[in-house]
Amino acid sequence: MSRAAVLAGLGTYVPPRVVTNDDLSRDMDTSDEWIRSRTGIAQRHWAQPGTATGDLAVEAGERALKSAGSGDVDLVVVATTTPDHPCPATAPDVAHRLGLNAVAAYDIAAVCSGFVYAMASAAGAIAAGIAERVLVIGAETYSTILNPADRTTSVIFGDGAGAVVLRAGEPSEPGALLGHDLGSDGSLKDLIIVPAGGSRHPAGAAAESGARPAETYFHMEGKPVFRHAVTRMAASSRAILDRAGWAPESVDWFVGHQANVRILHAVADQLGMARGRTVVNLDRVGNTSAASIPLALGDAASRGLLTPGDRVLMSAFGGGLTWGSTALVWPRIVTG
Ligand code: UT7
């Protein structure tokens, strides 16, 4: 009998500072009307300067462990685009700060698909008998990589963290992840990129001029990314629905990566799902990249949308390019 990864706990955290579209319009050539109509976003949370991704990850991690009813895990996986340092990974420090000393801990870098990749990695570790219980965290501080001179990206992204505990269980149990579909297309890596700061273009030299070089900021080609996001998320969702044996119209909730409400609706349309079955929280938190799916799950749970027995489809798309999907039947858990 194969071992499945079963959802046992969920916790979320966003930093307290709310930045509204009107706040951004004061310093940038943009408007509440443009941002809302093009994306669906009304506000986002940005961490105070000095707050790192690991700080948000610890908050969400604590809540997920509490939700799971046990601080007992043997692996911590942190999905992030904005690690605390280029080296070492953020996960070991997060594990240490959560009091989980000596557990295995590593980061996953798959940009906005990071959480779905991290859940697949955790499920693989559980299936292989490497881990019994895994804390999977998606956490981001995009405010640290957004270029204030680039209105096309600055209005979209927010900071936050979401975490789940996955435990070993039976494939037939509620909460069991019903397979994973993952993919990538590196030929399009330049569409979503922080050009400098890695080994191809080290960031150090330019910093001597005093001003932060534009190449160290996040860059995205919105239009083609939009098109690829719809196509890839729809195809990946279909692959998972086939594997689960679920008809699209039998899905209770589509929890897609919260990049743009127009993308979520386009994917729902392509799949033949009612748009009303789409979980949307990007209006309040913006695009939080690797934190997006767990924050959306937490929001849907706290609003009472997710009830035990519901069929939940999750699908994400992001830089790399990368994409991925998974699905589960919502279990009886108390979320934090
Ligand atoms: O999380 C990873 C995956 N990310 C995504 O999936 C994001 C996908 N892309 C998108 O969501 C959309 O492409 C954006 C929201 C980023 C942009 O929306 P768009 O409808 O594709 O707009 P656009 O980039 O084509 O820009 C339309 C116009 C341009 O002006 P002109 O050339 O028509 O005069 C832009 O300069 O809107 C202008 N514009 C803005 N205006 C006011 C771009 N950004 C802004 C802004 N405020 N913030």
Short mmCIF file of N, CA, C and O in Angstrom, two decimals, residues 182-239:
data_model
loop_
_atom_site.label_atom_id
_atom_site.label_comp_id
_atom_site.label_asym_id
_atom_site.label_seq_id
_atom_site.Cartn_x
_atom_site.Cartn_y
_atom_site.Cartn_z
N LEU A 182 3.83 18.60 -12.53
CA LEU A 182 4.81 19.68 -12.50
C LEU A 182 5.42 19.85 -13.89
O LEU A 182 5.58 18.86 -14.61
N GLY A 183 5.80 21.08 -14.25
CA GLY A 183 6.47 21.29 -15.52
C GLY A 183 7.26 22.57 -15.53
O GLY A 183 7.15 23.40 -14.63
N SER A 184 8.10 22.72 -16.59
CA SER A 184 8.89 23.95 -16.72
C SER A 184 9.24 24.21 -18.17
O SER A 184 9.19 23.30 -19.01
N ASP A 185 9.57 25.46 -18.46
CA ASP A 185 10.09 25.84 -19.78
C ASP A 185 11.14 26.92 -19.59
O ASP A 185 10.85 28.12 -19.57
N GLY A 186 12.40 26.47 -19.46
CA GLY A 186 13.51 27.39 -19.19
C GLY A 186 13.86 28.28 -20.37
O GLY A 186 14.58 29.27 -20.20
N SER A 187 13.34 27.96 -21.57
CA SER A 187 13.64 28.81 -22.72
C SER A 187 13.02 30.20 -22.53
O SER A 187 13.40 31.15 -23.20
N LEU A 188 12.06 30.30 -21.61
CA LEU A 188 11.37 31.57 -21.37
C LEU A 188 11.74 32.17 -20.02
O LEU A 188 10.96 32.92 -19.43
N LYS A 189 12.94 31.87 -19.55
CA LYS A 189 13.33 32.34 -18.20
C LYS A 189 13.37 33.85 -18.10
O LYS A 189 13.16 34.40 -17.02
N ASP A 190 13.65 34.54 -19.22
CA ASP A 190 13.80 36.00 -19.14
C ASP A 190 12.47 36.73 -18.94
O ASP A 190 12.47 37.93 -18.67
N LEU A 191 11.35 36.02 -19.06
CA LEU A 191 10.05 36.69 -18.89
C LEU A 191 9.80 37.09 -17.43
O LEU A 191 9.05 38.03 -17.15
N ILE A 192 10.39 36.33 -16.50
CA ILE A 192 10.26 36.64 -15.07
C ILE A 192 11.65 36.44 -14.48
O ILE A 192 12.13 35.31 -14.39
N ILE A 193 12.29 37.53 -14.09
CA ILE A 193 13.71 37.39 -13.74
C ILE A 193 14.18 38.51 -12.81
O ILE A 193 13.71 39.65 -12.91
N VAL A 194 15.07 38.17 -11.90
CA VAL A 194 15.92 39.17 -11.22
C VAL A 194 17.29 39.00 -11.87
O VAL A 194 17.99 38.02 -11.60
N PRO A 195 17.68 39.90 -12.80
CA PRO A 195 18.84 39.63 -13.64
C PRO A 195 20.16 39.49 -12.87
O PRO A 195 21.00 38.66 -13.24
N ALA A 196 20.36 40.27 -11.83
CA ALA A 196 21.67 40.25 -11.16
C ALA A 196 21.54 39.81 -9.70
O ALA A 196 20.47 39.87 -9.10
N GLY A 197 22.67 39.36 -9.17
CA GLY A 197 22.69 38.93 -7.77
C GLY A 197 23.01 37.45 -7.67
O GLY A 197 23.25 36.94 -6.57
N GLY A 198 23.04 36.77 -8.82
CA GLY A 198 23.42 35.36 -8.86
C GLY A 198 24.79 35.22 -9.49
O GLY A 198 25.49 36.21 -9.75
N SER A 199 25.20 33.99 -9.80
CA SER A 199 26.55 33.75 -10.31
C SER A 199 26.74 34.26 -11.75
O SER A 199 27.85 34.57 -12.16
N ARG A 200 25.64 34.37 -12.53
CA ARG A 200 25.79 34.87 -13.91
C ARG A 200 26.11 36.35 -13.94
O ARG A 200 26.92 36.81 -14.75
N HIS A 201 25.49 37.08 -13.04
CA HIS A 201 25.74 38.53 -12.92
C HIS A 201 25.80 38.89 -11.44
O HIS A 201 24.79 39.34 -10.88
N PRO A 202 26.95 38.74 -10.80
CA PRO A 202 27.02 39.10 -9.39
C PRO A 202 26.66 40.57 -9.19
O PRO A 202 26.91 41.41 -10.06
N ALA A 203 26.05 40.87 -8.06
CA ALA A 203 25.49 42.22 -7.86
C ALA A 203 26.49 43.20 -7.28
O ALA A 203 26.31 44.40 -7.38
N GLY A 204 27.57 42.73 -6.70
CA GLY A 204 28.43 43.56 -5.87
C GLY A 204 28.94 44.84 -6.49
O GLY A 204 28.79 45.91 -5.92
N ALA A 205 29.54 44.78 -7.68
CA ALA A 205 30.24 45.92 -8.25
C ALA A 205 29.33 47.14 -8.37
O ALA A 205 29.72 48.24 -7.96
N ALA A 206 28.14 46.95 -8.89
CA ALA A 206 27.27 48.09 -9.14
C ALA A 206 26.86 48.78 -7.83
O ALA A 206 26.60 49.98 -7.81
N ALA A 207 26.84 48.01 -6.74
CA ALA A 207 26.38 48.58 -5.48
C ALA A 207 27.29 49.70 -5.00
O ALA A 207 26.89 50.55 -4.22
N GLU A 208 28.56 49.71 -5.49
CA GLU A 208 29.50 50.74 -5.05
C GLU A 208 29.07 52.14 -5.45
O GLU A 208 29.48 53.14 -4.84
N SER A 209 28.25 52.25 -6.48
CA SER A 209 27.80 53.58 -6.92
C SER A 209 26.82 54.20 -5.92
O SER A 209 26.51 55.38 -6.00
N GLY A 210 26.34 53.41 -4.99
CA GLY A 210 25.42 53.95 -3.98
C GLY A 210 23.99 53.60 -4.30
O GLY A 210 23.28 53.09 -3.45
N ALA A 211 23.54 53.84 -5.54
CA ALA A 211 22.15 53.54 -5.91
C ALA A 211 22.01 52.04 -6.15
O ALA A 211 22.94 51.40 -6.65
N ARG A 212 20.86 51.50 -5.83
CA ARG A 212 20.65 50.08 -6.09
C ARG A 212 20.48 49.86 -7.59
O ARG A 212 19.62 50.49 -8.21
N PRO A 213 21.28 48.98 -8.19
CA PRO A 213 21.18 48.77 -9.64
C PRO A 213 19.85 48.14 -10.04
O PRO A 213 19.35 47.25 -9.33
N ALA A 214 19.31 48.59 -11.18
CA ALA A 214 18.01 48.10 -11.64
C ALA A 214 18.01 46.60 -11.84
O ALA A 214 16.99 45.93 -11.66
N GLU A 215 19.18 46.02 -12.19
CA GLU A 215 19.25 44.57 -12.48
C GLU A 215 19.05 43.71 -11.23
O GLU A 215 18.90 42.50 -11.33
N THR A 216 19.11 44.33 -10.05
CA THR A 216 18.90 43.53 -8.84
C THR A 216 17.42 43.48 -8.45
O THR A 216 17.06 42.88 -7.45
N TYR A 217 16.60 44.16 -9.25
CA TYR A 217 15.16 44.15 -8.99
C TYR A 217 14.46 43.10 -9.85
O TYR A 217 14.96 42.69 -10.91
N PHE A 218 13.27 42.75 -9.43
CA PHE A 218 12.40 41.81 -10.15
C PHE A 218 11.91 42.44 -11.45
O PHE A 218 11.53 43.61 -11.47
N HIS A 219 11.91 41.65 -12.51
CA HIS A 219 11.42 42.13 -13.80
C HIS A 219 10.45 41.11 -14.38
O HIS A 219 10.70 39.89 -14.31
N MET A 220 9.34 41.58 -14.94
CA MET A 220 8.37 40.64 -15.55
C MET A 220 7.78 41.24 -16.82
O MET A 220 7.44 42.42 -16.86
N GLU A 221 7.69 40.40 -17.85
CA GLU A 221 7.00 40.78 -19.10
C GLU A 221 5.55 40.32 -18.95
O GLU A 221 5.22 39.16 -19.22
N GLY A 222 4.71 41.23 -18.48
CA GLY A 222 3.35 40.86 -18.07
C GLY A 222 2.50 40.18 -19.13
O GLY A 222 1.86 39.18 -18.87
N LYS A 223 2.50 40.74 -20.35
CA LYS A 223 1.57 40.25 -21.38
C LYS A 223 1.81 38.78 -21.76
O LYS A 223 0.88 37.97 -21.69
N PRO A 224 3.07 38.42 -22.18
CA PRO A 224 3.28 37.00 -22.51
C PRO A 224 3.11 36.09 -21.30
O PRO A 224 2.62 34.96 -21.44
N VAL A 225 3.49 36.58 -20.11
CA VAL A 225 3.33 35.76 -18.91
C VAL A 225 1.86 35.45 -18.68
O VAL A 225 1.49 34.32 -18.34
N PHE A 226 1.02 36.42 -18.90
CA PHE A 226 -0.43 36.24 -18.76
C PHE A 226 -0.90 35.08 -19.65
O PHE A 226 -1.59 34.16 -19.19
N ARG A 227 -0.48 35.13 -20.92
CA ARG A 227 -0.93 34.09 -21.87
C ARG A 227 -0.45 32.70 -21.44
O ARG A 227 -1.21 31.73 -21.44
N HIS A 228 0.84 32.61 -21.10
CA HIS A 228 1.40 31.31 -20.69
C HIS A 228 0.73 30.83 -19.40
O HIS A 228 0.52 29.62 -19.23
N ALA A 229 0.44 31.74 -18.49
CA ALA A 229 -0.17 31.36 -17.21
C ALA A 229 -1.51 30.66 -17.45
O ALA A 229 -1.79 29.59 -16.88
N VAL A 230 -2.32 31.23 -18.33
CA VAL A 230 -3.64 30.65 -18.60
C VAL A 230 -3.48 29.26 -19.24
O VAL A 230 -4.08 28.27 -18.80
N THR A 231 -2.64 29.19 -20.28
CA THR A 231 -2.48 27.93 -21.01
C THR A 231 -1.94 26.83 -20.12
O THR A 231 -2.45 25.70 -20.09
N ARG A 232 -0.86 27.15 -19.40
CA ARG A 232 -0.19 26.12 -18.58
C ARG A 232 -1.02 25.69 -17.39
O ARG A 232 -1.07 24.51 -17.04
N MET A 233 -1.66 26.66 -16.70
CA MET A 233 -2.47 26.27 -15.54
C MET A 233 -3.67 25.44 -15.96
O MET A 233 -4.05 24.48 -15.27
N ALA A 234 -4.25 25.78 -17.10
CA ALA A 234 -5.40 25.00 -17.57
C ALA A 234 -4.96 23.57 -17.92
O ALA A 234 -5.61 22.59 -17.52
N ALA A 235 -3.85 23.43 -18.65
CA ALA A 235 -3.38 22.09 -19.06
C ALA A 235 -2.96 21.28 -17.84
O ALA A 235 -3.28 20.08 -17.73
N SER A 236 -2.26 21.91 -16.91
CA SER A 236 -1.80 21.20 -15.72
C SER A 236 -2.99 20.79 -14.84
O SER A 236 -3.01 19.68 -14.29
N SER A 237 -3.98 21.67 -14.74
CA SER A 237 -5.18 21.33 -13.97
C SER A 237 -5.89 20.13 -14.59
O SER A 237 -6.33 19.21 -13.88
N ARG A 238 -5.97 20.14 -15.93
CA ARG A 238 -6.64 19.02 -16.62
C ARG A 238 -5.91 17.70 -16.32
O ARG A 238 -6.55 16.66 -16.09
N ALA A 239 -4.57 17.76 -16.32
CA ALA A 239 -3.78 16.54 -16.06
C ALA A 239 -4.10 15.99 -14.67
O ALA A 239 -4.25 14.77 -14.48
#
